[in-house]
Amino acid sequence: MRIYSRILGTGSYLPEKRLTNADLAAELAHQGVETSDDWIVERTGIRARHFAADAQGSSDLATEAARRALTAAGISAEELDLIIVATSTPDMVFPSVATMVQHKLGTAGCPAFDVQAVCSGFIYALTIADSMIQSGSAKRALVIGSEVFSRILDFKDRTTCVLFGDGAGAVILEAADKPGILATDLHADGKHKDILCVPGHVNRGGILGDPVLKMDGQAVFKLAVGVLEETARASLAKANLTDADIDWLIPHQANIRIMQSTAKKLKLSADKVVVTVDQHGNTSAASIPLALDTAVRDGRIQRGQTLMLEGVGGGFTWGSVLLRY
Ligand code: ACO
């Protein structure tokens, strides 16, 4: 009998410090950087974002999200047999955030590793966990997206620093005899590395290159809109479904205009798109599980509904997961 994976519970965590656009604009003004609530809302849909406290790392945010997902799933950390964390902002070069989360949850023994696919990271991590469950090598997986992008922003560059925020989202996946995850679709094309990157790296005890985010916004926009439609259609085709079968589109929360444009291409009305970018900003690998958990907890997403999760990010990487909740 074929094994599927299904979502047993979701959780998320946002750090306490919340900055509205006006708060951020006031902080930036002290450094001679000019921006406004109007500009940010009009171009991106973002109204506020959360920033982690100095003492908080990705593993702290991830652990909080994981605890909430475990509670929602009604299981304990000892019952997990796989932990995957999607992040591009780990606490350290190594060890992985996943092993830190495992320890903070008070468990040990099961495999734990990080996946680095930037804003598509959660889609990659969910796909790997689904494959491991389908193959029988795991039964209960914790899959997390966690980021502290505030650490890699250049607060003198107004074209990027207004876009991102910190947070974490998590799901518990478990083996089931019915789907669950219906189809997955992953892609990458490394030729686009320069349009979105953090070029700095640790080298012989120092940092070589600029360790802050660089982005060609318009190039990212064009690429994102095209591949998000393609990957959604690829997952639908694999599952023999059509865009009319989608109850909720849960896209990576980068920019409201990218999300609206993808929804239009999939002939979905705006009220079928889960939008959290207005309150969270772009939280990279955390954005999809944060949006998912938000809509599960506020009652919009119901058991039995069909969800399209999709992401695109640096690399470039992109992909989608179609599932029955
Ligand atoms: N406040 C005020 N003015 C600004 C700001 C700001 N924060 N940022 C840029 N401007 C100014 C520019 O200096 C420019 O001024 P000028 O005309 O006098 O030269 C003007 O606004 C227009 O700048 P553009 O860069 O052309 O603005 P654009 O309309 O392209 O919007 C944006 C920029 C929002 C980044 C857009 O390109 C975009 O949404 N791109 C998608 C990128 C994205 O979402 N990235 C997220 C990470 S990638 C991912 O998650 C997949």
mmCIF file of C-alpha atoms and ligand atoms in Angstrom:
data_model
loop_
_atom_site.group_PDB
_atom_site.id
_atom_site.type_symbol
_atom_site.label_atom_id
_atom_site.label_comp_id
_atom_site.label_asym_id
_atom_site.label_seq_id
_atom_site.Cartn_x
_atom_site.Cartn_y
_atom_site.Cartn_z
ATOM 1 C CA MET A 1 0.000 0.000 0.000
ATOM 2 C CA ARG A 2 1.317 3.459 -0.911
ATOM 3 C CA ILE A 3 2.350 5.701 1.983
ATOM 4 C CA TYR A 4 1.459 9.407 1.884
ATOM 5 C CA SER A 5 2.297 12.261 4.218
ATOM 6 C CA ARG A 6 -0.256 14.606 5.765
ATOM 7 C CA ILE A 7 -0.086 17.693 7.945
ATOM 8 C CA LEU A 8 -0.902 16.848 11.548
ATOM 9 C CA GLY A 9 -0.366 20.322 13.040
ATOM 10 C CA THR A 10 1.058 23.770 12.360
ATOM 11 C CA GLY A 11 2.720 26.464 14.481
ATOM 12 C CA SER A 12 4.495 29.766 14.090
ATOM 13 C CA TYR A 13 6.367 32.415 16.018
ATOM 14 C CA LEU A 14 7.012 36.121 15.465
ATOM 15 C CA PRO A 15 9.521 38.033 17.603
ATOM 16 C CA GLU A 16 8.078 40.656 19.935
ATOM 17 C CA LYS A 17 9.584 43.726 18.294
ATOM 18 C CA ARG A 18 7.165 44.968 15.627
ATOM 19 C CA LEU A 19 7.951 47.914 13.396
ATOM 20 C CA THR A 20 5.329 49.598 11.257
ATOM 21 C CA ASN A 21 6.508 51.325 8.094
ATOM 22 C CA ALA A 22 6.340 54.631 9.975
ATOM 23 C CA ASP A 23 8.532 53.213 12.807
ATOM 24 C CA LEU A 24 11.077 51.922 10.290
ATOM 25 C CA ALA A 25 11.017 55.174 8.283
ATOM 26 C CA ALA A 26 11.724 57.118 11.497
ATOM 27 C CA GLU A 27 14.682 54.827 12.390
ATOM 28 C CA LEU A 28 16.080 55.086 8.848
ATOM 29 C CA ALA A 29 15.690 58.879 8.835
ATOM 30 C CA HIS A 30 18.258 59.047 11.694
ATOM 31 C CA GLN A 31 20.758 57.482 9.264
ATOM 32 C CA GLY A 32 19.834 59.870 6.450
ATOM 33 C CA VAL A 33 17.829 57.210 4.546
ATOM 34 C CA GLU A 34 14.487 58.457 3.232
ATOM 35 C CA THR A 35 11.428 56.245 2.782
ATOM 36 C CA SER A 36 7.707 56.433 3.528
ATOM 37 C CA ASP A 37 4.709 54.311 4.459
ATOM 38 C CA ASP A 38 3.072 55.331 1.167
ATOM 39 C CA TRP A 39 5.999 54.149 -0.991
ATOM 40 C CA ILE A 40 6.348 50.814 0.840
ATOM 41 C CA VAL A 41 2.609 50.023 0.848
ATOM 42 C CA GLU A 42 2.095 51.001 -2.783
ATOM 43 C CA ARG A 43 5.060 49.012 -4.185
ATOM 44 C CA THR A 44 4.977 45.974 -1.873
ATOM 45 C CA GLY A 45 1.811 45.788 0.270
ATOM 46 C CA ILE A 46 3.996 45.648 3.409
ATOM 47 C CA ARG A 47 2.744 47.617 6.451
ATOM 48 C CA ALA A 48 4.774 46.091 9.298
ATOM 49 C CA ARG A 49 7.449 43.501 10.085
ATOM 50 C CA HIS A 50 8.943 41.865 13.194
ATOM 51 C CA PHE A 51 12.633 41.927 14.091
ATOM 52 C CA ALA A 52 14.306 39.429 16.427
ATOM 53 C CA ALA A 53 15.908 40.625 19.671
ATOM 54 C CA ASP A 54 19.727 40.718 19.688
ATOM 55 C CA ALA A 55 19.897 37.512 21.731
ATOM 56 C CA GLN A 56 17.516 35.571 19.452
ATOM 57 C CA GLY A 57 18.798 33.398 16.615
ATOM 58 C CA SER A 58 16.964 31.387 13.965
ATOM 59 C CA SER A 59 17.057 28.352 16.272
ATOM 60 C CA ASP A 60 15.157 30.250 19.011
ATOM 61 C CA LEU A 61 12.404 31.348 16.625
ATOM 62 C CA ALA A 62 12.286 27.865 15.097
ATOM 63 C CA THR A 63 12.002 26.181 18.509
ATOM 64 C CA GLU A 64 9.034 28.356 19.509
ATOM 65 C CA ALA A 65 7.258 27.615 16.210
ATOM 66 C CA ALA A 66 8.049 23.900 16.652
ATOM 67 C CA ARG A 67 6.595 23.812 20.187
ATOM 68 C CA ARG A 68 3.345 25.330 18.913
ATOM 69 C CA ALA A 69 3.186 22.858 16.006
ATOM 70 C CA LEU A 70 3.813 19.923 18.369
ATOM 71 C CA THR A 71 1.010 21.135 20.658
ATOM 72 C CA ALA A 72 -1.361 21.534 17.693
ATOM 73 C CA ALA A 73 -0.436 18.024 16.503
ATOM 74 C CA GLY A 74 -0.862 16.587 19.994
ATOM 75 C CA ILE A 75 2.502 14.806 19.979
ATOM 76 C CA SER A 76 5.749 15.159 21.907
ATOM 77 C CA ALA A 77 9.219 15.918 20.503
ATOM 78 C CA GLU A 78 10.331 12.353 21.348
ATOM 79 C CA GLU A 79 7.835 11.047 18.802
ATOM 80 C CA LEU A 80 9.613 12.860 15.929
ATOM 81 C CA ASP A 81 11.892 10.819 13.706
ATOM 82 C CA LEU A 82 13.030 13.630 11.357
ATOM 83 C CA ILE A 83 13.751 17.356 11.757
ATOM 84 C CA ILE A 84 14.419 19.634 8.772
ATOM 85 C CA VAL A 85 14.920 23.394 9.033
ATOM 86 C CA ALA A 86 14.874 25.647 5.970
ATOM 87 C CA THR A 87 16.980 28.738 6.617
ATOM 88 C CA SER A 88 19.507 31.058 4.980
ATOM 89 C CA THR A 89 20.261 32.818 8.262
ATOM 90 C CA PRO A 90 21.566 30.052 10.561
ATOM 91 C CA ASP A 91 22.873 30.810 14.062
ATOM 92 C CA MET A 92 26.337 29.560 13.050
ATOM 93 C CA VAL A 93 28.133 28.366 9.920
ATOM 94 C CA PHE A 94 27.743 24.963 11.565
ATOM 95 C CA PRO A 95 26.265 23.019 13.282
ATOM 96 C CA SER A 96 22.857 23.227 11.661
ATOM 97 C CA VAL A 97 19.870 25.050 13.130
ATOM 98 C CA ALA A 98 17.994 21.724 12.982
ATOM 99 C CA THR A 99 20.358 20.054 15.469
ATOM 100 C CA MET A 100 20.047 23.083 17.782
ATOM 101 C CA VAL A 101 16.244 22.888 17.604
ATOM 102 C CA GLN A 102 16.378 19.166 18.332
ATOM 103 C CA HIS A 103 18.426 19.832 21.479
ATOM 104 C CA LYS A 104 16.253 22.786 22.589
ATOM 105 C CA LEU A 105 13.177 20.560 22.238
ATOM 106 C CA GLY A 106 14.883 18.148 24.647
ATOM 107 C CA THR A 107 15.173 15.228 22.278
ATOM 108 C CA ALA A 108 18.009 13.410 20.478
ATOM 109 C CA GLY A 109 18.739 10.632 18.035
ATOM 110 C CA CYS A 110 16.601 11.324 14.969
ATOM 111 C CA PRO A 111 18.215 12.829 11.839
ATOM 112 C CA ALA A 112 18.232 16.642 11.796
ATOM 113 C CA PHE A 113 19.568 18.882 9.027
ATOM 114 C CA ASP A 114 19.150 22.264 7.332
ATOM 115 C CA VAL A 115 18.084 23.017 3.783
ATOM 116 C CA GLN A 116 19.290 26.186 2.086
ATOM 117 C CA ALA A 117 17.119 27.272 -0.844
ATOM 118 C CA VAL A 118 16.441 30.829 0.385
ATOM 119 C CA CYS A 119 12.757 31.816 -0.053
ATOM 120 C CA SER A 120 11.910 28.410 -1.590
ATOM 121 C CA GLY A 121 13.527 26.650 1.371
ATOM 122 C CA PHE A 122 10.311 25.540 3.049
ATOM 123 C CA ILE A 123 8.975 24.065 -0.213
ATOM 124 C CA TYR A 124 12.263 22.171 -0.637
ATOM 125 C CA ALA A 125 12.217 20.971 3.000
ATOM 126 C CA LEU A 126 8.578 19.847 2.816
ATOM 127 C CA THR A 127 9.290 17.944 -0.409
ATOM 128 C CA ILE A 128 12.278 16.145 1.165
ATOM 129 C CA ALA A 129 10.252 15.238 4.272
ATOM 130 C CA ASP A 130 7.388 13.999 2.064
ATOM 131 C CA SER A 131 9.833 11.810 0.075
ATOM 132 C CA MET A 132 11.348 10.361 3.262
ATOM 133 C CA ILE A 133 7.880 9.574 4.623
ATOM 134 C CA GLN A 134 6.771 8.015 1.316
ATOM 135 C CA SER A 135 9.904 5.847 1.265
ATOM 136 C CA GLY A 136 9.240 4.630 4.808
ATOM 137 C CA SER A 137 12.396 6.130 6.329
ATOM 138 C CA ALA A 138 10.419 8.560 8.541
ATOM 139 C CA LYS A 139 6.960 8.522 10.108
ATOM 140 C CA ARG A 140 6.720 11.859 11.895
ATOM 141 C CA ALA A 141 8.659 14.843 10.607
ATOM 142 C CA LEU A 142 9.055 18.361 11.935
ATOM 143 C CA VAL A 143 9.583 20.793 9.037
ATOM 144 C CA ILE A 144 10.426 24.406 9.851
ATOM 145 C CA GLY A 145 11.180 27.622 7.985
ATOM 146 C CA SER A 146 13.033 30.100 10.215
ATOM 147 C CA GLU A 147 14.833 33.337 9.410
ATOM 148 C CA VAL A 148 16.427 36.400 10.951
ATOM 149 C CA PHE A 149 16.841 38.397 7.736
ATOM 150 C CA SER A 150 17.223 41.592 9.813
ATOM 151 C CA ARG A 151 20.842 40.397 10.381
ATOM 152 C CA ILE A 152 21.724 40.483 6.676
ATOM 153 C CA LEU A 153 20.023 43.737 5.673
ATOM 154 C CA ASP A 154 21.881 46.876 4.680
ATOM 155 C CA PHE A 155 19.905 49.598 6.473
ATOM 156 C CA LYS A 156 21.478 52.187 4.186
ATOM 157 C CA ASP A 157 19.884 50.546 1.136
ATOM 158 C CA ARG A 158 16.219 51.589 1.085
ATOM 159 C CA THR A 159 15.483 49.411 -1.932
ATOM 160 C CA THR A 160 15.930 46.244 0.166
ATOM 161 C CA CYS A 161 15.833 46.981 3.912
ATOM 162 C CA VAL A 162 12.128 47.862 3.942
ATOM 163 C CA LEU A 163 11.118 44.506 2.448
ATOM 164 C CA PHE A 164 12.138 41.851 4.970
ATOM 165 C CA GLY A 165 11.255 40.629 8.463
ATOM 166 C CA ASP A 166 12.046 37.817 10.930
ATOM 167 C CA GLY A 167 9.917 34.847 11.982
ATOM 168 C CA ALA A 168 9.413 31.098 11.910
ATOM 169 C CA GLY A 169 6.714 28.643 10.879
ATOM 170 C CA ALA A 170 6.522 24.881 11.356
ATOM 171 C CA VAL A 171 4.478 21.845 10.386
ATOM 172 C CA ILE A 172 4.341 18.287 11.695
ATOM 173 C CA LEU A 173 3.995 15.798 8.848
ATOM 174 C CA GLU A 174 2.982 12.202 9.489
ATOM 175 C CA ALA A 175 2.645 9.035 7.441
ATOM 176 C CA ALA A 176 -0.918 8.302 6.343
ATOM 177 C CA ASP A 177 -2.745 5.917 4.017
ATOM 178 C CA LYS A 178 -4.444 8.815 2.179
ATOM 179 C CA PRO A 179 -2.995 12.133 0.917
ATOM 180 C CA GLY A 180 -1.951 14.549 2.344
ATOM 181 C CA ILE A 181 0.576 15.804 -0.089
ATOM 182 C CA LEU A 182 -0.714 15.237 -3.620
ATOM 183 C CA ALA A 183 2.200 16.511 -5.717
ATOM 184 C CA THR A 184 5.471 18.390 -5.445
ATOM 185 C CA ASP A 185 7.594 20.235 -7.999
ATOM 186 C CA LEU A 186 11.109 21.669 -7.492
ATOM 187 C CA HIS A 187 13.465 23.616 -9.761
ATOM 188 C CA ALA A 188 16.653 25.695 -9.719
ATOM 189 C CA ASP A 189 18.729 27.707 -12.170
ATOM 190 C CA GLY A 190 22.060 28.950 -10.832
ATOM 191 C CA LYS A 191 22.645 31.460 -13.623
ATOM 192 C CA HIS A 192 20.508 33.997 -11.732
ATOM 193 C CA LYS A 193 22.732 34.098 -8.650
ATOM 194 C CA ASP A 194 23.634 37.779 -8.938
ATOM 195 C CA ILE A 195 20.079 39.205 -8.958
ATOM 196 C CA LEU A 196 19.529 38.170 -5.325
ATOM 197 C CA CYS A 197 22.421 37.237 -3.077
ATOM 198 C CA VAL A 198 24.451 37.869 0.067
ATOM 199 C CA PRO A 199 27.969 37.737 -1.376
ATOM 200 C CA GLY A 200 29.976 37.836 1.877
ATOM 201 C CA HIS A 201 31.412 34.699 3.472
ATOM 202 C CA VAL A 202 33.631 33.598 6.338
ATOM 203 C CA ASN A 203 37.246 33.339 5.199
ATOM 204 C CA ARG A 204 40.334 32.711 7.336
ATOM 205 C CA GLY A 205 38.886 34.340 10.430
ATOM 206 C CA GLY A 206 37.292 37.321 8.664
ATOM 207 C CA ILE A 207 34.405 38.154 6.360
ATOM 208 C CA LEU A 208 35.306 38.322 2.681
ATOM 209 C CA GLY A 209 32.858 40.266 0.479
ATOM 210 C CA ASP A 210 29.802 42.230 1.538
ATOM 211 C CA PRO A 211 27.691 40.220 4.030
ATOM 212 C CA VAL A 212 24.406 42.021 3.235
ATOM 213 C CA LEU A 213 21.540 41.320 0.853
ATOM 214 C CA LYS A 214 21.839 42.632 -2.729
ATOM 215 C CA MET A 215 18.880 42.532 -5.084
ATOM 216 C CA ASP A 216 17.871 43.625 -8.572
ATOM 217 C CA GLY A 217 14.188 44.065 -7.684
ATOM 218 C CA GLN A 218 12.784 44.322 -11.191
ATOM 219 C CA ALA A 219 14.678 41.262 -12.452
ATOM 220 C CA VAL A 220 13.450 39.281 -9.427
ATOM 221 C CA PHE A 221 9.886 40.442 -10.033
ATOM 222 C CA LYS A 222 9.830 39.298 -13.675
ATOM 223 C CA LEU A 223 11.407 35.945 -12.939
ATOM 224 C CA ALA A 224 9.157 35.256 -9.937
ATOM 225 C CA VAL A 225 5.870 35.850 -11.736
ATOM 226 C CA GLY A 226 6.772 33.469 -14.586
ATOM 227 C CA VAL A 227 8.100 30.536 -12.575
ATOM 228 C CA LEU A 228 5.371 30.668 -9.915
ATOM 229 C CA GLU A 229 2.696 30.067 -12.539
ATOM 230 C CA GLU A 230 4.746 27.282 -14.170
ATOM 231 C CA THR A 231 5.396 25.382 -10.950
ATOM 232 C CA ALA A 232 1.787 25.645 -9.773
ATOM 233 C CA ARG A 233 0.603 24.246 -13.117
ATOM 234 C CA ALA A 234 3.199 21.455 -12.944
ATOM 235 C CA SER A 235 1.971 20.310 -9.505
ATOM 236 C CA LEU A 236 -1.670 20.490 -10.626
ATOM 237 C CA ALA A 237 -0.882 18.380 -13.714
ATOM 238 C CA LYS A 238 0.941 15.750 -11.615
ATOM 239 C CA ALA A 239 -2.140 15.438 -9.374
ATOM 240 C CA ASN A 240 -4.618 15.537 -12.302
ATOM 241 C CA LEU A 241 -6.243 18.650 -10.873
ATOM 242 C CA THR A 242 -6.927 22.095 -12.330
ATOM 243 C CA ASP A 243 -6.677 25.614 -10.934
ATOM 244 C CA ALA A 244 -10.418 25.444 -10.180
ATOM 245 C CA ASP A 245 -9.645 22.762 -7.546
ATOM 246 C CA ILE A 246 -7.484 25.109 -5.440
ATOM 247 C CA ASP A 247 -9.222 26.276 -2.251
ATOM 248 C CA TRP A 248 -6.276 28.346 -0.975
ATOM 249 C CA LEU A 249 -3.141 29.685 -2.619
ATOM 250 C CA ILE A 250 -0.397 30.127 -0.019
ATOM 251 C CA PRO A 251 2.449 31.789 -1.890
ATOM 252 C CA HIS A 252 5.815 32.955 -0.625
ATOM 253 C CA GLN A 253 5.071 36.383 0.838
ATOM 254 C CA ALA A 254 7.532 38.646 -1.003
ATOM 255 C CA ASN A 255 5.353 41.294 -2.513
ATOM 256 C CA ILE A 256 1.573 41.685 -2.883
ATOM 257 C CA ARG A 257 1.919 42.525 -6.563
ATOM 258 C CA ILE A 258 3.737 39.234 -7.308
ATOM 259 C CA MET A 259 1.015 37.339 -5.403
ATOM 260 C CA GLN A 260 -1.851 39.130 -7.178
ATOM 261 C CA SER A 261 -0.260 38.530 -10.535
ATOM 262 C CA THR A 262 0.224 34.783 -9.812
ATOM 263 C CA ALA A 263 -3.380 34.479 -8.589
ATOM 264 C CA LYS A 264 -4.628 36.146 -11.770
ATOM 265 C CA LYS A 265 -2.638 33.749 -13.957
ATOM 266 C CA LEU A 266 -4.186 30.830 -12.027
ATOM 267 C CA LYS A 267 -7.652 32.426 -12.385
ATOM 268 C CA LEU A 268 -8.024 32.607 -8.592
ATOM 269 C CA SER A 269 -9.913 35.458 -6.959
ATOM 270 C CA ALA A 270 -8.006 37.564 -4.429
ATOM 271 C CA ASP A 271 -10.019 36.103 -1.527
ATOM 272 C CA LYS A 272 -8.479 32.666 -2.198
ATOM 273 C CA VAL A 273 -4.955 33.948 -1.549
ATOM 274 C CA VAL A 274 -3.586 33.887 2.008
ATOM 275 C CA VAL A 275 -1.805 37.208 2.491
ATOM 276 C CA THR A 276 0.416 37.943 5.495
ATOM 277 C CA VAL A 277 3.069 40.055 3.773
ATOM 278 C CA ASP A 278 1.226 43.155 5.021
ATOM 279 C CA GLN A 279 1.944 42.221 8.653
ATOM 280 C CA HIS A 280 5.140 40.098 8.370
ATOM 281 C CA GLY A 281 7.068 41.546 5.406
ATOM 282 C CA ASN A 282 9.142 38.992 3.503
ATOM 283 C CA THR A 283 10.381 36.384 5.998
ATOM 284 C CA SER A 284 12.040 34.239 3.287
ATOM 285 C CA ALA A 285 11.847 30.499 4.158
ATOM 286 C CA ALA A 286 9.487 31.259 7.066
ATOM 287 C CA SER A 287 6.860 33.080 5.024
ATOM 288 C CA ILE A 288 4.872 30.108 3.681
ATOM 289 C CA PRO A 289 4.547 28.180 6.988
ATOM 290 C CA LEU A 290 3.779 31.461 8.782
ATOM 291 C CA ALA A 291 0.970 32.198 6.311
ATOM 292 C CA LEU A 292 -0.270 28.601 6.523
ATOM 293 C CA ASP A 293 -0.407 28.644 10.323
ATOM 294 C CA THR A 294 -2.120 32.052 10.338
ATOM 295 C CA ALA A 295 -4.940 30.831 8.081
ATOM 296 C CA VAL A 296 -5.269 27.497 9.928
ATOM 297 C CA ARG A 297 -5.576 29.244 13.281
ATOM 298 C CA ASP A 298 -8.049 31.901 12.107
ATOM 299 C CA GLY A 299 -10.268 29.131 10.700
ATOM 300 C CA ARG A 300 -10.016 29.978 6.994
ATOM 301 C CA ILE A 301 -8.248 26.712 6.141
ATOM 302 C CA GLN A 302 -10.406 23.665 6.893
ATOM 303 C CA ARG A 303 -9.629 19.931 6.824
ATOM 304 C CA GLY A 304 -10.227 18.423 3.380
ATOM 305 C CA GLN A 305 -9.423 21.618 1.471
ATOM 306 C CA THR A 306 -6.861 21.739 -1.345
ATOM 307 C CA LEU A 307 -3.891 24.022 -0.760
ATOM 308 C CA MET A 308 -1.271 25.226 -3.228
ATOM 309 C CA LEU A 309 1.966 26.239 -1.482
ATOM 310 C CA GLU A 310 4.584 27.820 -3.734
ATOM 311 C CA GLY A 311 7.824 29.703 -3.411
ATOM 312 C CA VAL A 312 10.641 31.337 -5.357
ATOM 313 C CA GLY A 313 13.943 32.647 -4.081
ATOM 314 C CA GLY A 314 17.647 33.236 -4.485
ATOM 315 C CA GLY A 315 19.624 30.787 -6.556
ATOM 316 C CA PHE A 316 17.232 30.997 -8.291
ATOM 317 C CA THR A 317 15.148 28.221 -6.800
ATOM 318 C CA TRP A 318 11.411 27.685 -7.078
ATOM 319 C CA GLY A 319 8.785 25.040 -6.474
ATOM 320 C CA SER A 320 5.350 24.081 -5.201
ATOM 321 C CA VAL A 321 3.568 21.598 -2.957
ATOM 322 C CA LEU A 322 -0.070 20.742 -3.645
ATOM 323 C CA LEU A 323 -1.814 19.124 -0.701
ATOM 324 C CA ARG A 324 -5.114 18.160 0.810
ATOM 325 C CA TYR A 325 -5.161 19.605 4.312
HETATM 326 N N1 ACO B 1 11.423 54.338 -0.283
HETATM 327 C C1 ACO B 1 11.273 55.344 -1.145
HETATM 328 N N2 ACO B 1 11.738 55.320 -2.392
HETATM 329 C C2 ACO B 1 12.360 54.218 -2.806
HETATM 330 C C3 ACO B 1 12.538 53.100 -1.966
HETATM 331 C C4 ACO B 1 12.043 53.190 -0.658
HETATM 332 N N3 ACO B 1 12.160 52.181 0.246
HETATM 333 N N4 ACO B 1 13.196 52.139 -2.659
HETATM 334 C C5 ACO B 1 13.424 52.624 -3.885
HETATM 335 N N5 ACO B 1 12.915 53.878 -3.990
HETATM 336 C C6 ACO B 1 12.924 54.756 -5.145
HETATM 337 C C7 ACO B 1 14.086 54.472 -6.072
HETATM 338 O O1 ACO B 1 15.248 55.141 -5.625
HETATM 339 C C8 ACO B 1 13.574 55.009 -7.376
HETATM 340 O O2 ACO B 1 13.710 56.418 -7.374
HETATM 341 P P1 ACO B 1 14.117 57.207 -8.728
HETATM 342 O O3 ACO B 1 12.992 56.934 -9.672
HETATM 343 O O4 ACO B 1 14.176 58.613 -8.243
HETATM 344 O O5 ACO B 1 15.402 56.611 -9.144
HETATM 345 C C9 ACO B 1 12.085 54.682 -7.329
HETATM 346 O O6 ACO B 1 11.768 54.483 -5.944
HETATM 347 C C10 ACO B 1 11.716 53.450 -8.100
HETATM 348 O O7 ACO B 1 12.631 52.419 -7.765
HETATM 349 P P2 ACO B 1 12.513 50.999 -8.418
HETATM 350 O O8 ACO B 1 13.575 50.111 -7.884
HETATM 351 O O9 ACO B 1 12.405 51.150 -9.909
HETATM 352 O O10 ACO B 1 11.101 50.555 -7.842
HETATM 353 P P3 ACO B 1 10.199 49.373 -8.275
HETATM 354 O O11 ACO B 1 8.894 49.864 -8.744
HETATM 355 O O12 ACO B 1 10.911 48.365 -9.142
HETATM 356 O O13 ACO B 1 9.923 48.660 -6.880
HETATM 357 C C11 ACO B 1 10.573 46.716 -5.617
HETATM 358 C C12 ACO B 1 10.995 48.083 -6.163
HETATM 359 C C13 ACO B 1 9.444 46.891 -4.651
HETATM 360 C C14 ACO B 1 11.747 46.057 -4.933
HETATM 361 C C15 ACO B 1 10.105 45.883 -6.838
HETATM 362 O O14 ACO B 1 11.072 45.851 -7.854
HETATM 363 C C16 ACO B 1 9.768 44.497 -6.444
HETATM 364 O O15 ACO B 1 8.768 44.266 -5.808
HETATM 365 N N6 ACO B 1 10.566 43.507 -6.854
HETATM 366 C C17 ACO B 1 10.394 42.169 -6.429
HETATM 367 C C18 ACO B 1 11.473 41.886 -5.498
HETATM 368 C C19 ACO B 1 11.040 41.231 -4.252
HETATM 369 O O16 ACO B 1 9.899 41.121 -3.879
HETATM 370 N N7 ACO B 1 12.064 40.741 -3.602
HETATM 371 C C20 ACO B 1 11.902 40.062 -2.392
HETATM 372 C C21 ACO B 1 13.028 39.138 -2.253
HETATM 373 S S1 ACO B 1 13.034 37.979 -3.515
HETATM 374 C C22 ACO B 1 11.994 36.877 -3.117
HETATM 375 O O17 ACO B 1 11.567 36.769 -2.012
HETATM 376 C C23 ACO B 1 11.559 35.949 -4.176
#
